[in-house]
mmCIF file of N, CA and C in Angstrom:
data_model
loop_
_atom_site.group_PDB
_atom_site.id
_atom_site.type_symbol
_atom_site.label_atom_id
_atom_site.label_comp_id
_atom_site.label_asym_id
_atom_site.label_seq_id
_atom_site.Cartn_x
_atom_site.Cartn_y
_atom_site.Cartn_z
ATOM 1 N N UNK F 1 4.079 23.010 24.739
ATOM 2 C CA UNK F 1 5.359 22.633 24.197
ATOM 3 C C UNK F 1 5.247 21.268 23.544
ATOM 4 N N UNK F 2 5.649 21.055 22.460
ATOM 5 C CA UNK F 2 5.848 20.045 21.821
ATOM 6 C C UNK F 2 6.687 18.596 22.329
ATOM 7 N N UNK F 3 5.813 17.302 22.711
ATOM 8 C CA UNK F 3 7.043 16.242 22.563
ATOM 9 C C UNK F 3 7.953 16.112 21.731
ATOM 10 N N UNK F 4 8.441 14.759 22.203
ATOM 11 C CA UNK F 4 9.248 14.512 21.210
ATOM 12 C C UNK F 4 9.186 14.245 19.753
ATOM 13 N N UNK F 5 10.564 14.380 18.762
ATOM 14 C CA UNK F 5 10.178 14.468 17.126
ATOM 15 C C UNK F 5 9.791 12.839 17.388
ATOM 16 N N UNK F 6 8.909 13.140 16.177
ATOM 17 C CA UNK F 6 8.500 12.040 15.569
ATOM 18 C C UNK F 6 9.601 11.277 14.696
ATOM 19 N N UNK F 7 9.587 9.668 14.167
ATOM 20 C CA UNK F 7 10.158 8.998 13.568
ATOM 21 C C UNK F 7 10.375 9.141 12.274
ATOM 22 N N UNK F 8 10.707 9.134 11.314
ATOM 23 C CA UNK F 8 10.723 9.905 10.188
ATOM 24 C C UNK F 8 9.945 8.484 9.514
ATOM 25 N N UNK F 9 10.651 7.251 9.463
ATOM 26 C CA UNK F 9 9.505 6.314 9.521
ATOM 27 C C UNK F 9 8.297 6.280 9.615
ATOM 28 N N UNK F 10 7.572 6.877 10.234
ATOM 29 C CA UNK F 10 6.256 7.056 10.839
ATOM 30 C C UNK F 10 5.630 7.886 10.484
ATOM 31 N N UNK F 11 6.114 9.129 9.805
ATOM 32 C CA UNK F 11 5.886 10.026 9.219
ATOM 33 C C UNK F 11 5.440 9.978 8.157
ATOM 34 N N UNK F 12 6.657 9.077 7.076
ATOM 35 C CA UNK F 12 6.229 8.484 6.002
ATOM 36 C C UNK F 12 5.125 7.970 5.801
ATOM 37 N N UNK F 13 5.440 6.799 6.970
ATOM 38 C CA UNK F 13 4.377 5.719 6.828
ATOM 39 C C UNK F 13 2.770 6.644 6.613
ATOM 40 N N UNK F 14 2.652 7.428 7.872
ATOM 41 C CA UNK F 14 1.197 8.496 7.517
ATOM 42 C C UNK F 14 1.269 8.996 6.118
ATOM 43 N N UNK F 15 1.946 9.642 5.854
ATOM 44 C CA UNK F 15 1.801 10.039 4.636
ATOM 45 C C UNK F 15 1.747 9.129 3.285
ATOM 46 N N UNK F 16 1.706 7.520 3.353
ATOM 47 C CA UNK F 16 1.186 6.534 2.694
ATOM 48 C C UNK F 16 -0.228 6.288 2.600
ATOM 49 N N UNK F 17 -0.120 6.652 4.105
ATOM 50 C CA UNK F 17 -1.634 5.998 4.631
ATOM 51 C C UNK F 17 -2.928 6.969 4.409
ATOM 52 N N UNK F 18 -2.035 7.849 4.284
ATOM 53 C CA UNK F 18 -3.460 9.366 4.242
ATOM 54 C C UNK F 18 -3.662 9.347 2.383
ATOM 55 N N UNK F 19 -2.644 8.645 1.401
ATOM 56 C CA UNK F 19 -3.141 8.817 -0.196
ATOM 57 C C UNK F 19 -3.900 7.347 -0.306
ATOM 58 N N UNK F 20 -3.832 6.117 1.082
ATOM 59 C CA UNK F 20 -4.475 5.161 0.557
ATOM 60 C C UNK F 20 -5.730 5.110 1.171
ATOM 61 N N UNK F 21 -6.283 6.104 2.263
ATOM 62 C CA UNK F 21 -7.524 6.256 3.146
ATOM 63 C C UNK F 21 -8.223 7.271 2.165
ATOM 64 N N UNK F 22 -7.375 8.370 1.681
ATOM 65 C CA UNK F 22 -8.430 8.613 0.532
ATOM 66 C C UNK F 22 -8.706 8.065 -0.825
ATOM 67 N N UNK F 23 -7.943 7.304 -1.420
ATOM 68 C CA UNK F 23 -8.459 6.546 -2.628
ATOM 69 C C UNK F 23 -9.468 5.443 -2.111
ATOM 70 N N UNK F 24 -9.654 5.017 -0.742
ATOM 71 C CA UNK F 24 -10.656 4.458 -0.234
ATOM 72 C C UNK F 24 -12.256 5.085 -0.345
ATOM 73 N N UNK F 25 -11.872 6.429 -0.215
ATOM 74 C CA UNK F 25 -13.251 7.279 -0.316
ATOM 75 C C UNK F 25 -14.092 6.741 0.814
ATOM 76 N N UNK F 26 -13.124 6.464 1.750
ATOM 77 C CA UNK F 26 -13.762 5.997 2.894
ATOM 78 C C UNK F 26 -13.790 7.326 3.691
ATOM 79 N N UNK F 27 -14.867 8.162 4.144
ATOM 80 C CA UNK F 27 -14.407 9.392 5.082
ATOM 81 C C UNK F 27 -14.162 8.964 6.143
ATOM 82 N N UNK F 28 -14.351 8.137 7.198
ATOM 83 C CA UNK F 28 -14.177 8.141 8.029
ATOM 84 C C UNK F 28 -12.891 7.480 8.800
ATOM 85 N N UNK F 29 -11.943 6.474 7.463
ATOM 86 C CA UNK F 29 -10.750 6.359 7.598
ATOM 87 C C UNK F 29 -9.685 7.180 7.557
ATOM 88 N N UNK F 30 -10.289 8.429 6.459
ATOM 89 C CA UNK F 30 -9.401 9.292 6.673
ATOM 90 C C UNK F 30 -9.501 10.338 7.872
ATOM 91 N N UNK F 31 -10.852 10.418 8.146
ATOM 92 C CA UNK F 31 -10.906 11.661 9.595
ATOM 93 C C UNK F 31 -10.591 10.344 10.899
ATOM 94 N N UNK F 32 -10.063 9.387 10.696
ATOM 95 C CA UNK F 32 -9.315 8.715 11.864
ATOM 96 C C UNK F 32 -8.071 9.279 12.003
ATOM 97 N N UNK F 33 -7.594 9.765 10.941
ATOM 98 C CA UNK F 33 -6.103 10.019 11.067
ATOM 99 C C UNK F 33 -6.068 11.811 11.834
ATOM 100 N N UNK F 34 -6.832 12.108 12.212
ATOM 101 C CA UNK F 34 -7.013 13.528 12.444
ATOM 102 C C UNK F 34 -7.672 13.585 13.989
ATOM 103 N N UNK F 35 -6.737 14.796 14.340
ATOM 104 C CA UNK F 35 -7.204 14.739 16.117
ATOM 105 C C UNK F 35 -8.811 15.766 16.330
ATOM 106 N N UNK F 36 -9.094 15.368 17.036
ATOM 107 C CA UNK F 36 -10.747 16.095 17.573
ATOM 108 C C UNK F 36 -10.734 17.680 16.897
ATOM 109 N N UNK F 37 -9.214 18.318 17.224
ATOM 110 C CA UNK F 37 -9.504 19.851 17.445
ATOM 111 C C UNK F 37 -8.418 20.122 16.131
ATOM 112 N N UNK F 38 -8.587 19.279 15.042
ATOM 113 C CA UNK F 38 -7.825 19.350 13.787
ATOM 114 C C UNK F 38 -8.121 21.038 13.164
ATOM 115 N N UNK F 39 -7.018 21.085 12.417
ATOM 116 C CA UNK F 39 -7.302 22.882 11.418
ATOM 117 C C UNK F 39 -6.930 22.292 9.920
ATOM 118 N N UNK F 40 -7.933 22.675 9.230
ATOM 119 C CA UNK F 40 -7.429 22.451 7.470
ATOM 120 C C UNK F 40 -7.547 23.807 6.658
ATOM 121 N N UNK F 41 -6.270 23.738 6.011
ATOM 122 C CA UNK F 41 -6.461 25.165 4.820
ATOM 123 C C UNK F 41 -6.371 24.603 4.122
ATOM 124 N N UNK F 42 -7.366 25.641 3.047
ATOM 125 C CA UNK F 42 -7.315 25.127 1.601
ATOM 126 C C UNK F 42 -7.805 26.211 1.049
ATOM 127 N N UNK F 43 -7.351 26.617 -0.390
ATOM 128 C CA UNK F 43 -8.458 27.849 -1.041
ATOM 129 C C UNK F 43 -9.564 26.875 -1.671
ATOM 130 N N UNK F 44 -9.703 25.734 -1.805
ATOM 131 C CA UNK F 44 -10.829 25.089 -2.405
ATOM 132 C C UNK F 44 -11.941 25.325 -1.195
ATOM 133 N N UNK F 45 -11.877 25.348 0.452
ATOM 134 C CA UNK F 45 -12.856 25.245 1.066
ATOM 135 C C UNK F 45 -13.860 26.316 1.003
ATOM 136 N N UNK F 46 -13.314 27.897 0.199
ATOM 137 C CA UNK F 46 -14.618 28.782 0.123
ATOM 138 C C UNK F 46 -15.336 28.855 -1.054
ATOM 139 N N UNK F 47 -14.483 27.870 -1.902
ATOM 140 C CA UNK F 47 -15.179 27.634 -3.354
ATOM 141 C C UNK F 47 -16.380 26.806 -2.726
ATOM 142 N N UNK F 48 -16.343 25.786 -2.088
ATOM 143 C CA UNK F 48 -17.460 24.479 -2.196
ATOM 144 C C UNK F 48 -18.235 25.524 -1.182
ATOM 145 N N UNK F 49 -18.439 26.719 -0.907
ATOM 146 C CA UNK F 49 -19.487 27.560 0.098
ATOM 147 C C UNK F 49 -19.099 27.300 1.668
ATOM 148 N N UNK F 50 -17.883 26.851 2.234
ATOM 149 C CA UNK F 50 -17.468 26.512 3.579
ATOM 150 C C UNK F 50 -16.485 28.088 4.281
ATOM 151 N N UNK F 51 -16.187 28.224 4.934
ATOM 152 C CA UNK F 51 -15.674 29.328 5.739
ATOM 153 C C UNK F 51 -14.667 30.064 4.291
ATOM 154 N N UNK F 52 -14.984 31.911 4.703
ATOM 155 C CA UNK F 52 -14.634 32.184 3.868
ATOM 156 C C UNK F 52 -12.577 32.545 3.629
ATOM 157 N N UNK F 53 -12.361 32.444 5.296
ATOM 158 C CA UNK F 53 -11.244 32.219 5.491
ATOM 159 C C UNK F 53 -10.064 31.100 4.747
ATOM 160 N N UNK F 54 -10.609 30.190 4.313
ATOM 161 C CA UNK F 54 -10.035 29.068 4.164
ATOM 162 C C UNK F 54 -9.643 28.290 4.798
ATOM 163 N N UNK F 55 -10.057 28.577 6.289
ATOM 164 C CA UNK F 55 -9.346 27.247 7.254
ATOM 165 C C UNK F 55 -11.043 26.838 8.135
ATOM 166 N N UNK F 56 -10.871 25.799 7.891
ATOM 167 C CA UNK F 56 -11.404 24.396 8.806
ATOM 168 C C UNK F 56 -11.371 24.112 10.095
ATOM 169 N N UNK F 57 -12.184 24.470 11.291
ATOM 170 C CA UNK F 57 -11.631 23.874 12.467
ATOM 171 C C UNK F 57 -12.606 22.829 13.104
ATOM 172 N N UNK F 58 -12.087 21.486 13.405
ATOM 173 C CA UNK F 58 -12.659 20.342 14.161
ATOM 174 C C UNK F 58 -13.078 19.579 13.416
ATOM 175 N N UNK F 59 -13.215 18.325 13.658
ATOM 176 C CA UNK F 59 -13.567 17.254 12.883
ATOM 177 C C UNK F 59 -15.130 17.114 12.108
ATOM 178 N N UNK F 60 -16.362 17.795 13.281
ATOM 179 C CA UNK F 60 -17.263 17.899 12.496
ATOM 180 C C UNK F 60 -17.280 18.756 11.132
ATOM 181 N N UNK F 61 -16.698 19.705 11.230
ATOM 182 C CA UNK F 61 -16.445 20.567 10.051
ATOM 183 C C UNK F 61 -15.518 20.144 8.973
ATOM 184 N N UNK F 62 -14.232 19.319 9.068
ATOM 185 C CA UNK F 62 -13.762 18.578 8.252
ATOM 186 C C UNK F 62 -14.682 18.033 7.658
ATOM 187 N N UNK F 63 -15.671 17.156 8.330
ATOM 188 C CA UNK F 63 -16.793 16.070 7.792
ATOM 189 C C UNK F 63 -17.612 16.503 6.722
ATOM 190 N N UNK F 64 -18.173 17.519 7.227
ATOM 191 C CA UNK F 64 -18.821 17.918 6.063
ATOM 192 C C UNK F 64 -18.265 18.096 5.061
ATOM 193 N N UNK F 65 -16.960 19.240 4.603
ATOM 194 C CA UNK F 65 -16.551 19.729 3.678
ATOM 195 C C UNK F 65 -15.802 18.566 3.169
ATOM 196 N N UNK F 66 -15.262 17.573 3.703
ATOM 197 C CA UNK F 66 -14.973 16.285 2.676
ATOM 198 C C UNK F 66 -16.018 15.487 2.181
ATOM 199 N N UNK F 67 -17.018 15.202 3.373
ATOM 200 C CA UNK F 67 -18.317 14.681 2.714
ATOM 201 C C UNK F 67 -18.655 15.252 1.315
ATOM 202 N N UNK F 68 -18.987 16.529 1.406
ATOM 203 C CA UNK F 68 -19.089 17.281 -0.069
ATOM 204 C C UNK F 68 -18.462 16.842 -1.203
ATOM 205 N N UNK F 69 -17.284 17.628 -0.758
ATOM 206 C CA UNK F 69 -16.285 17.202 -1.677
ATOM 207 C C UNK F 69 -15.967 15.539 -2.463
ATOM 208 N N UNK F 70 -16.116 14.285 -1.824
ATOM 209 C CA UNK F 70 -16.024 13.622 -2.273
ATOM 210 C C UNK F 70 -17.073 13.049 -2.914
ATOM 211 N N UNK F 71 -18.893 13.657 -2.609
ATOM 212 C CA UNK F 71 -19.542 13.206 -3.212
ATOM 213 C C UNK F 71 -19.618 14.096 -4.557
ATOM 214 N N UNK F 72 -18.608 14.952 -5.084
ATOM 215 C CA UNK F 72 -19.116 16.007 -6.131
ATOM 216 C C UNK F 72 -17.776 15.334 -7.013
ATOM 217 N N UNK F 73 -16.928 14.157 -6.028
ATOM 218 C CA UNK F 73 -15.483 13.959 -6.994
ATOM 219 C C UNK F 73 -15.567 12.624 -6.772
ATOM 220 N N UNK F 74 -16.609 11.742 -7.859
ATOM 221 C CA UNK F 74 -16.496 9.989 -7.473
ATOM 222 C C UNK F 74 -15.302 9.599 -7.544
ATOM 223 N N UNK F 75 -15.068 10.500 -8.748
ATOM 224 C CA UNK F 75 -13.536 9.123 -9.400
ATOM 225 C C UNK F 75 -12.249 10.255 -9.117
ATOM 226 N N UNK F 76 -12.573 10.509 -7.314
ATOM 227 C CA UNK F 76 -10.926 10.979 -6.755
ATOM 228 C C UNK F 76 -10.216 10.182 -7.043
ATOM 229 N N UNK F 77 -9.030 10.309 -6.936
ATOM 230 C CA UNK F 77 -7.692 9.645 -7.378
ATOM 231 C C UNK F 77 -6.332 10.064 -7.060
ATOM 232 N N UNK F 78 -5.569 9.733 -5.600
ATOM 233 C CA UNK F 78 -4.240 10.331 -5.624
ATOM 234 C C UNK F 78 -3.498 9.652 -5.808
ATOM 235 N N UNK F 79 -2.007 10.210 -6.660
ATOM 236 C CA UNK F 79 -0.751 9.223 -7.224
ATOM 237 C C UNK F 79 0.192 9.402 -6.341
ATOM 238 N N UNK F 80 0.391 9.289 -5.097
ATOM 239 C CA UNK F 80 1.629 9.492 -4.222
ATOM 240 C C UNK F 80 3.023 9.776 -5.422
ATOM 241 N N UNK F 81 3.803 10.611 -5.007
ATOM 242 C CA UNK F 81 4.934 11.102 -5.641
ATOM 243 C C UNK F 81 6.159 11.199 -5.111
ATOM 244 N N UNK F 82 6.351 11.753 -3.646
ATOM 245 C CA UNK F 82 6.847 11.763 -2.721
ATOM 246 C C UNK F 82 6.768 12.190 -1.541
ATOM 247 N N UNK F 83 7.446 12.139 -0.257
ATOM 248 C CA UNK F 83 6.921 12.806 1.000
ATOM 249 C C UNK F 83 8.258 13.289 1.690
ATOM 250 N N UNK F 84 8.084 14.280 2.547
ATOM 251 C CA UNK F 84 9.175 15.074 2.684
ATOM 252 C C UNK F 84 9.050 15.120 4.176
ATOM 253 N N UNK F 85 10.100 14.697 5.273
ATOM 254 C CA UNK F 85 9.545 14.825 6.747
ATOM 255 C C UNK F 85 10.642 16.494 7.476
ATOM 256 N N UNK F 86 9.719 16.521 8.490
ATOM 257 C CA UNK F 86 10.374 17.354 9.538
ATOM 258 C C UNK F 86 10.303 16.677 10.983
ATOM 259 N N UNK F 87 10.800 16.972 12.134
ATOM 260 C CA UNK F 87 10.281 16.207 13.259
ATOM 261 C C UNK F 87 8.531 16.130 13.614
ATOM 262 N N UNK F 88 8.082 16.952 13.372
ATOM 263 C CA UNK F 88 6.608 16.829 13.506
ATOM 264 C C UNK F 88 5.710 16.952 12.262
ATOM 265 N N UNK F 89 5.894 16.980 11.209
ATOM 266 C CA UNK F 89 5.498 17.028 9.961
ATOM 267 C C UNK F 89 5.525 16.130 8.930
ATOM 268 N N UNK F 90 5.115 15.727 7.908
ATOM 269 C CA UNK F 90 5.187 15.300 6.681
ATOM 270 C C UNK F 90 4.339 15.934 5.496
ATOM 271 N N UNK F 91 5.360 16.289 4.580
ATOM 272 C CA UNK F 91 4.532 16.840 3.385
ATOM 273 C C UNK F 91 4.921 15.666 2.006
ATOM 274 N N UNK F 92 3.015 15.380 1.793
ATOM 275 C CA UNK F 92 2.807 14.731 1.171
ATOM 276 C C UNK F 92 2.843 15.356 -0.549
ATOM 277 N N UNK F 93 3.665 15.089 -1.830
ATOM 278 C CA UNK F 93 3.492 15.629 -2.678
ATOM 279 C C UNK F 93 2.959 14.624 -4.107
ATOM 280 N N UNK F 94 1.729 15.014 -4.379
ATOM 281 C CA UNK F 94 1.153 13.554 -4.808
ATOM 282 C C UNK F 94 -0.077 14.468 -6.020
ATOM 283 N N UNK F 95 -0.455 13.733 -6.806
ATOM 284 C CA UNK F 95 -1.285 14.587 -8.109
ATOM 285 C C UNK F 95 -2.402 13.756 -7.967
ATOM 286 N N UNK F 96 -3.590 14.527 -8.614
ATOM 287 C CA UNK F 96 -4.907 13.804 -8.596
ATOM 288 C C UNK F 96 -4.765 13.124 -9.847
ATOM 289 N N UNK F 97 -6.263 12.565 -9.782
ATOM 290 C CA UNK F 97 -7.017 12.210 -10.989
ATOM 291 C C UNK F 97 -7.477 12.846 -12.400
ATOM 292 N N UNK F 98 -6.914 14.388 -12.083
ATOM 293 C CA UNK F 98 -6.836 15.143 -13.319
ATOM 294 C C UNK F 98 -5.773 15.929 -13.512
ATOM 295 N N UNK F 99 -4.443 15.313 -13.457
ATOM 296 C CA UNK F 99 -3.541 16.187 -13.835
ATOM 297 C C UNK F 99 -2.636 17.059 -12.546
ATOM 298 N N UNK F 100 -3.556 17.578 -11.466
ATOM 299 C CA UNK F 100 -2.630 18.425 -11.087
ATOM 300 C C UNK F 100 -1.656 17.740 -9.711
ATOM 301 N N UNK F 101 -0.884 18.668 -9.465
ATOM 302 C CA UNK F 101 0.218 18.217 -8.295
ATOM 303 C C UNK F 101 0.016 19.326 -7.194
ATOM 304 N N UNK F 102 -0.053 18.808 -6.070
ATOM 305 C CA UNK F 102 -0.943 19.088 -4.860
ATOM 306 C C UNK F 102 0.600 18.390 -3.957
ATOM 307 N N UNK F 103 0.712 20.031 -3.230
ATOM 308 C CA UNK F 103 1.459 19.022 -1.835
ATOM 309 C C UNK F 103 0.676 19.684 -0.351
ATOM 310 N N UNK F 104 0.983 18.161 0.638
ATOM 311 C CA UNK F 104 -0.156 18.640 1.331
ATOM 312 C C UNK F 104 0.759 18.438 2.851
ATOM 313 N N UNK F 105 0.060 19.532 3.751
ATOM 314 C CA UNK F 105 1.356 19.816 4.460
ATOM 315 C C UNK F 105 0.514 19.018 6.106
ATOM 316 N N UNK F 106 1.229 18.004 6.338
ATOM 317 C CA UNK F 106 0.269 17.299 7.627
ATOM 318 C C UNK F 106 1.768 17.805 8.891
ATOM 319 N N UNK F 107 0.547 18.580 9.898
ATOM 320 C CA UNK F 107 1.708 18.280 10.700
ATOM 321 C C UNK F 107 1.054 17.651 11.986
ATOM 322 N N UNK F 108 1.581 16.773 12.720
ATOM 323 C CA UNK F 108 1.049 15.782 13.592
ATOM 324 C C UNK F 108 1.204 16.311 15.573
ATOM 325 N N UNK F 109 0.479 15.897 16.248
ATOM 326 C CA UNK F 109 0.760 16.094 17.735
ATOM 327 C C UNK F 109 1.309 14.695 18.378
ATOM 328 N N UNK F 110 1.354 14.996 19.565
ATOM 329 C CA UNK F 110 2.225 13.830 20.417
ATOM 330 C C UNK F 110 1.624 12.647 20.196
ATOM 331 N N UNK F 111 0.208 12.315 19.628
ATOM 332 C CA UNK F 111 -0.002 10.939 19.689
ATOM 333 C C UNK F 111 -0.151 10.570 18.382
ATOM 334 N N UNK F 112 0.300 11.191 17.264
ATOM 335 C CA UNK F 112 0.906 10.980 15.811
ATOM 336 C C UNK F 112 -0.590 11.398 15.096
ATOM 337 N N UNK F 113 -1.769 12.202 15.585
ATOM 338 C CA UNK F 113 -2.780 12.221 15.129
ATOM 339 C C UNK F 113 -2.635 13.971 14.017
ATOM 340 N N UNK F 114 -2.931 14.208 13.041
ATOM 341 C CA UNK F 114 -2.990 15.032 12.411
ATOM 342 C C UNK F 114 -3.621 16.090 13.016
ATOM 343 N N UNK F 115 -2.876 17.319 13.743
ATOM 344 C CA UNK F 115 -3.673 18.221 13.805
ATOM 345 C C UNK F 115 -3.869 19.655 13.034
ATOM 346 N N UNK F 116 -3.196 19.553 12.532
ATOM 347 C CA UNK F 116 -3.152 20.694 10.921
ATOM 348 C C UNK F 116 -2.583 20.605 9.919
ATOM 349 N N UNK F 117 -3.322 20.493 8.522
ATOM 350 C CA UNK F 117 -2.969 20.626 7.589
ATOM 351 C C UNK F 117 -3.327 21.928 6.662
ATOM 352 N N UNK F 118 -2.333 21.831 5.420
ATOM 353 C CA UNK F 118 -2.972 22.893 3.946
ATOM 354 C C UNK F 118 -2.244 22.012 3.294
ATOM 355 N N UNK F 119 -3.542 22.408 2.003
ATOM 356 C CA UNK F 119 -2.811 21.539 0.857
ATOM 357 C C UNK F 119 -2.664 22.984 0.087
ATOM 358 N N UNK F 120 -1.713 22.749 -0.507
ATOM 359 C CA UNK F 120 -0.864 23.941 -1.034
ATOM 360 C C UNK F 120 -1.117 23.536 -2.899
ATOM 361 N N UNK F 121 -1.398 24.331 -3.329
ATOM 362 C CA UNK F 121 -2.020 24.002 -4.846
ATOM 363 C C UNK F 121 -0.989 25.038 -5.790
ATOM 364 N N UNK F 122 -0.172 24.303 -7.142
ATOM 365 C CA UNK F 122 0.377 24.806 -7.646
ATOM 366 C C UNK F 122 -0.481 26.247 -8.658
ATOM 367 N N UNK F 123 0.399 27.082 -8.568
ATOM 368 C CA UNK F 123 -0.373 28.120 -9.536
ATOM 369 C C UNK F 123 0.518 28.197 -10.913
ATOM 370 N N UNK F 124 -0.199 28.481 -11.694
ATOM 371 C CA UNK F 124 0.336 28.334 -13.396
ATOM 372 C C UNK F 124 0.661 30.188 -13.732
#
């Protein structure tokens, strides 16, 4: 069962902190924000050759597939746009470095650590 909601404050605030830990291209600031037994979807993760499911489980496996990913994307780049809260959630809606708009759905556990996300990718 879930604690209590989170601050909507706080929510935000993560969702600041997760577009300025990755324009850091620091990996390991951003897998701070993420709990041990984290889940990530994405349809990009069976493109780069990672599970064909699309979801991610645990931090070593995050590691890699961002490791990848950011060494194949030097000049990442996110433009924060806006963020949208729920009691345990924040969705971050923010565009890269080439154009597109990406919202990304963090939802957090009792000690405010990210334990599942998808980034949800617009289709044309």
């Amino acid at each position: 069962m879930a604690g209590l909601p989170h601050d909507a404050a706080d929510l935000t605030a993560l969702g600041r902190e997760w577009i300025s830990a990755w324009n850091s291209h620091d990996l390991e600031r951003v897998l701070a924000m993420y709990a041990e037994d984290s889940e990530m979807t994405s349809d990009r993760i069976p493109a780069l050759g990672f599970e064909a499911s699309g979801t991610l489980r645990g931090k070593d496996s995050l590691r890699a597939y961002w490791g990848l990913a950011l060494q194949r994307l030097p000049g990442l780049r996110f433009e924060l746009i806006d963020t949208f809260v729920s009691p345990d959630s924040v969705i971050v809606l923010y565009q890269n470095d080439r154009g597109a708009r990406i919202c990304e759905y963090l939802r957090v556990n009792d000690e405010g650590k990210i334990r599942q996300g998808s980034a949800n990718h617009l289709v044309h």
